[in-house]
Structures are given as structure tokens and as C-alpha cells.
PDB file of C-alpha atoms in Angstrom:
ATOM      1  CA  UNK L   1       0.000   0.000   0.000  1.00 60.00           C
ATOM      2  CA  UNK L   2       1.385   3.444  -0.966  1.00 63.00           C
ATOM      3  CA  UNK L   3       2.131   5.949   1.758  1.00 60.00           C
ATOM      4  CA  UNK L   4      -0.019   9.043   1.866  1.00 58.00           C
ATOM      5  CA  UNK L   5       1.403  12.523   2.562  1.00 56.00           C
ATOM      6  CA  UNK L   6       0.945  13.780   6.083  1.00 56.00           C
ATOM      7  CA  UNK L   7      -0.843  16.982   6.991  1.00 54.00           C
ATOM      8  CA  UNK L   8       2.544  18.565   7.719  1.00 55.00           C
ATOM      9  CA  UNK L   9       3.687  17.979   4.132  1.00 54.00           C
ATOM     10  CA  UNK L  10       0.365  19.146   2.715  1.00 56.00           C
ATOM     11  CA  UNK L  11       0.526  22.342   4.781  1.00 56.00           C
ATOM     12  CA  UNK L  12       4.102  23.203   3.807  1.00 55.00           C
ATOM     13  CA  UNK L  13       4.208  26.900   2.855  1.00 58.00           C
ATOM     14  CA  UNK L  14       4.565  27.889  -0.775  1.00 58.00           C
ATOM     15  CA  UNK L  15       7.903  29.214  -1.998  1.00 53.00           C
ATOM     16  CA  UNK L  16       8.487  32.867  -2.823  1.00 53.00           C
ATOM     17  CA  UNK L  17       6.474  34.300  -5.673  1.00 53.00           C
ATOM     18  CA  UNK L  18       8.054  35.566  -8.858  1.00 51.00           C
ATOM     19  CA  UNK L  19       6.951  39.038  -7.732  1.00 50.00           C
ATOM     20  CA  UNK L  20       9.710  39.082  -5.123  1.00 47.00           C
ATOM     21  CA  UNK L  21      10.813  42.541  -4.036  1.00 49.00           C
ATOM     22  CA  UNK L  22      14.481  41.646  -4.567  1.00 57.00           C
ATOM     23  CA  UNK L  23      16.486  44.433  -6.163  1.00 62.00           C
ATOM     24  CA  UNK L  24      18.680  41.938  -8.055  1.00 59.00           C
ATOM     25  CA  UNK L  25      17.815  41.010 -11.659  1.00 60.00           C
ATOM     26  CA  UNK L  26      16.118  37.739 -12.570  1.00 59.00           C
ATOM     27  CA  UNK L  27      18.360  34.679 -12.410  1.00 55.00           C
ATOM     28  CA  UNK L  28      19.185  33.296 -15.886  1.00 56.00           C
ATOM     29  CA  UNK L  29      19.123  29.549 -16.499  1.00 57.00           C
ATOM     30  CA  UNK L  30      22.511  29.335 -18.269  1.00 72.00           C
ATOM     31  CA  UNK L  31      25.631  31.346 -19.005  1.00 90.00           C
ATOM     32  CA  UNK L  32      26.390  32.349 -15.432  1.00 94.00           C
ATOM     33  CA  UNK L  33      29.183  31.471 -13.028  1.00 95.00           C
ATOM     34  CA  UNK L  34      29.881  31.805  -9.299  1.00 96.00           C
ATOM     35  CA  UNK L  35      32.867  33.978  -8.412  1.00 98.00           C
ATOM     36  CA  UNK L  36      34.295  34.509  -4.964  1.00 97.00           C
ATOM     37  CA  UNK L  37      36.721  36.780  -3.102  1.00 97.00           C
ATOM     38  CA  UNK L  38      37.794  36.919   0.526  1.00 95.00           C
ATOM     39  CA  UNK L  39      36.589  39.699   2.768  1.00 94.00           C
ATOM     40  CA  UNK L  40      40.263  40.494   3.404  1.00 93.00           C
ATOM     41  CA  UNK L  41      43.384  38.999   4.943  1.00 93.00           C
ATOM     42  CA  UNK L  42      43.945  37.590   8.402  1.00 94.00           C
ATOM     43  CA  UNK L  43      45.311  40.233  10.839  1.00 93.00           C
ATOM     44  CA  UNK L  44      43.723  43.140   8.899  1.00 91.00           C
ATOM     45  CA  UNK L  45      41.445  45.460  10.817  1.00 90.00           C
ATOM     46  CA  UNK L  46      37.857  45.819   9.625  1.00 86.00           C
ATOM     47  CA  UNK L  47      38.655  49.352   8.442  1.00 89.00           C
ATOM     48  CA  UNK L  48      41.233  47.944   5.992  1.00 92.00           C
ATOM     49  CA  UNK L  49      38.752  45.694   4.151  1.00 93.00           C
ATOM     50  CA  UNK L  50      37.925  46.956   0.659  1.00 93.00           C
ATOM     51  CA  UNK L  51      34.229  46.131   1.134  1.00 95.00           C
ATOM     52  CA  UNK L  52      32.555  46.033   4.547  1.00 92.00           C
ATOM     53  CA  UNK L  53      29.793  43.677   3.366  1.00 95.00           C
ATOM     54  CA  UNK L  54      28.506  41.793   0.333  1.00 96.00           C
ATOM     55  CA  UNK L  55      26.177  44.665  -0.596  1.00 96.00           C
ATOM     56  CA  UNK L  56      29.175  46.988  -1.043  1.00 96.00           C
ATOM     57  CA  UNK L  57      30.932  44.340  -3.145  1.00 97.00           C
ATOM     58  CA  UNK L  58      27.833  43.969  -5.352  1.00 97.00           C
ATOM     59  CA  UNK L  59      27.594  47.751  -5.746  1.00 97.00           C
ATOM     60  CA  UNK L  60      31.238  47.903  -6.873  1.00 97.00           C
ATOM     61  CA  UNK L  61      30.655  45.158  -9.452  1.00 98.00           C
ATOM     62  CA  UNK L  62      27.519  46.914 -10.672  1.00 97.00           C
ATOM     63  CA  UNK L  63      29.440  50.199 -11.018  1.00 97.00           C
ATOM     64  CA  UNK L  64      32.035  48.308 -13.085  1.00 97.00           C
ATOM     65  CA  UNK L  65      29.263  47.171 -15.450  1.00 97.00           C
ATOM     66  CA  UNK L  66      29.050  43.604 -14.101  1.00 97.00           C
ATOM     67  CA  UNK L  67      25.481  42.498 -13.454  1.00 96.00           C
ATOM     68  CA  UNK L  68      25.111  40.408 -10.280  1.00 97.00           C
ATOM     69  CA  UNK L  69      22.250  37.893 -10.154  1.00 95.00           C
ATOM     70  CA  UNK L  70      22.787  36.518  -6.648  1.00 95.00           C
ATOM     71  CA  UNK L  71      25.147  37.342  -3.822  1.00 96.00           C
ATOM     72  CA  UNK L  72      25.903  35.971  -0.380  1.00 96.00           C
ATOM     73  CA  UNK L  73      28.614  35.336   2.196  1.00 96.00           C
ATOM     74  CA  UNK L  74      30.239  31.917   2.569  1.00 96.00           C
ATOM     75  CA  UNK L  75      32.900  30.637   4.941  1.00 95.00           C
ATOM     76  CA  UNK L  76      35.914  28.673   3.711  1.00 93.00           C
ATOM     77  CA  UNK L  77      38.646  26.932   5.677  1.00 92.00           C
ATOM     78  CA  UNK L  78      41.609  29.275   6.075  1.00 90.00           C
ATOM     79  CA  UNK L  79      44.970  29.278   7.783  1.00 91.00           C
ATOM     80  CA  UNK L  80      45.504  31.766  10.589  1.00 90.00           C
ATOM     81  CA  UNK L  81      48.757  33.303   9.316  1.00 94.00           C
ATOM     82  CA  UNK L  82      48.576  37.025   8.591  1.00 92.00           C
ATOM     83  CA  UNK L  83      49.150  36.540   4.844  1.00 88.00           C
ATOM     84  CA  UNK L  84      46.198  34.124   4.512  1.00 93.00           C
ATOM     85  CA  UNK L  85      42.731  35.191   3.345  1.00 94.00           C
ATOM     86  CA  UNK L  86      39.907  35.447   5.847  1.00 93.00           C
ATOM     87  CA  UNK L  87      37.535  32.497   6.050  1.00 94.00           C
ATOM     88  CA  UNK L  88      34.657  34.865   5.219  1.00 95.00           C
ATOM     89  CA  UNK L  89      34.234  35.253   1.444  1.00 96.00           C
ATOM     90  CA  UNK L  90      31.816  37.176  -0.741  1.00 97.00           C
ATOM     91  CA  UNK L  91      30.222  35.019  -3.457  1.00 98.00           C
ATOM     92  CA  UNK L  92      28.261  36.325  -6.435  1.00 98.00           C
ATOM     93  CA  UNK L  93      26.688  34.894  -9.587  1.00 97.00           C
ATOM     94  CA  UNK L  94      27.604  36.804 -12.771  1.00 97.00           C
ATOM     95  CA  UNK L  95      27.526  36.298 -16.532  1.00 96.00           C
ATOM     96  CA  UNK L  96      30.416  34.150 -17.743  1.00 96.00           C
ATOM     97  CA  UNK L  97      31.192  36.888 -20.266  1.00 96.00           C
ATOM     98  CA  UNK L  98      32.181  39.176 -17.354  1.00 97.00           C
ATOM     99  CA  UNK L  99      34.666  36.743 -15.794  1.00 96.00           C
ATOM    100  CA  UNK L 100      37.861  38.458 -16.953  1.00 97.00           C
ATOM    101  CA  UNK L 101      36.573  41.831 -15.806  1.00 97.00           C
ATOM    102  CA  UNK L 102      35.662  40.342 -12.406  1.00 98.00           C
ATOM    103  CA  UNK L 103      39.112  38.743 -12.139  1.00 97.00           C
ATOM    104  CA  UNK L 104      40.684  42.150 -12.704  1.00 96.00           C
ATOM    105  CA  UNK L 105      38.720  43.318  -9.638  1.00 96.00           C
ATOM    106  CA  UNK L 106      40.034  40.477  -7.455  1.00 96.00           C
ATOM    107  CA  UNK L 107      37.336  37.833  -7.953  1.00 97.00           C
ATOM    108  CA  UNK L 108      38.067  34.172  -8.782  1.00 96.00           C
ATOM    109  CA  UNK L 109      35.908  31.299 -10.009  1.00 96.00           C
ATOM    110  CA  UNK L 110      34.469  29.350  -7.086  1.00 92.00           C
ATOM    111  CA  UNK L 111      35.777  25.796  -7.006  1.00 84.00           C
TER     112      UNK L 111
END
């Protein structure tokens, strides 16, 4: 006999609508790539970071003509030496055609 869904599954809330109030453009199905850059280097003070948060990093990419579809903060393993990157990294989804321009601004393809 097949199992029937429970009330909890049936009552699961619907996902976000396509009328989301996000200020980022619609996410394309193909032709995009994740790029990443560290917040800064170990031993740097917060005031020395180029961007204080992912929103500032997205604004800088936008001002450089690179459209950002998604952006967030991720944490990567990192050494604790002062010349190592921070574990906190900014990650954004951009058009593959903008990769070289993003690399010139310090971004690398996420592996």
C-alpha cells in the first residue's frame, strides 16, 4: 500500500512568488558562473577591508558594469597566518562573459 502525505507535508508553505521585491535582476538559467573573493586577509582590521559587506561588493561590481544575479557570504577553511585570506568570502553569480573583468577586480571562479 502506498504511503499518503501527512498533513505537515500538505501544509508546507509555498515558496516565494516571482513578484519578489528583490532588487537583483532575474536569475538566468545558463551562461552564469559563481565567483568569490575573501573579505580580506587575516590580521587586517575591519577598516582595511575593501568592502565592509557583500552589498558593497555587489555595488562595486555593478558600477564596473558587471550584473550580479545573486550574492551571499560563505565561509571557507583558512589558515591563521597574517598573509592568509579570511575564512569569510563574498560570493556572487555573474555572466560568464564578465569573468575576466571580475578577475581584474580580485574575484576568482568558485571551485
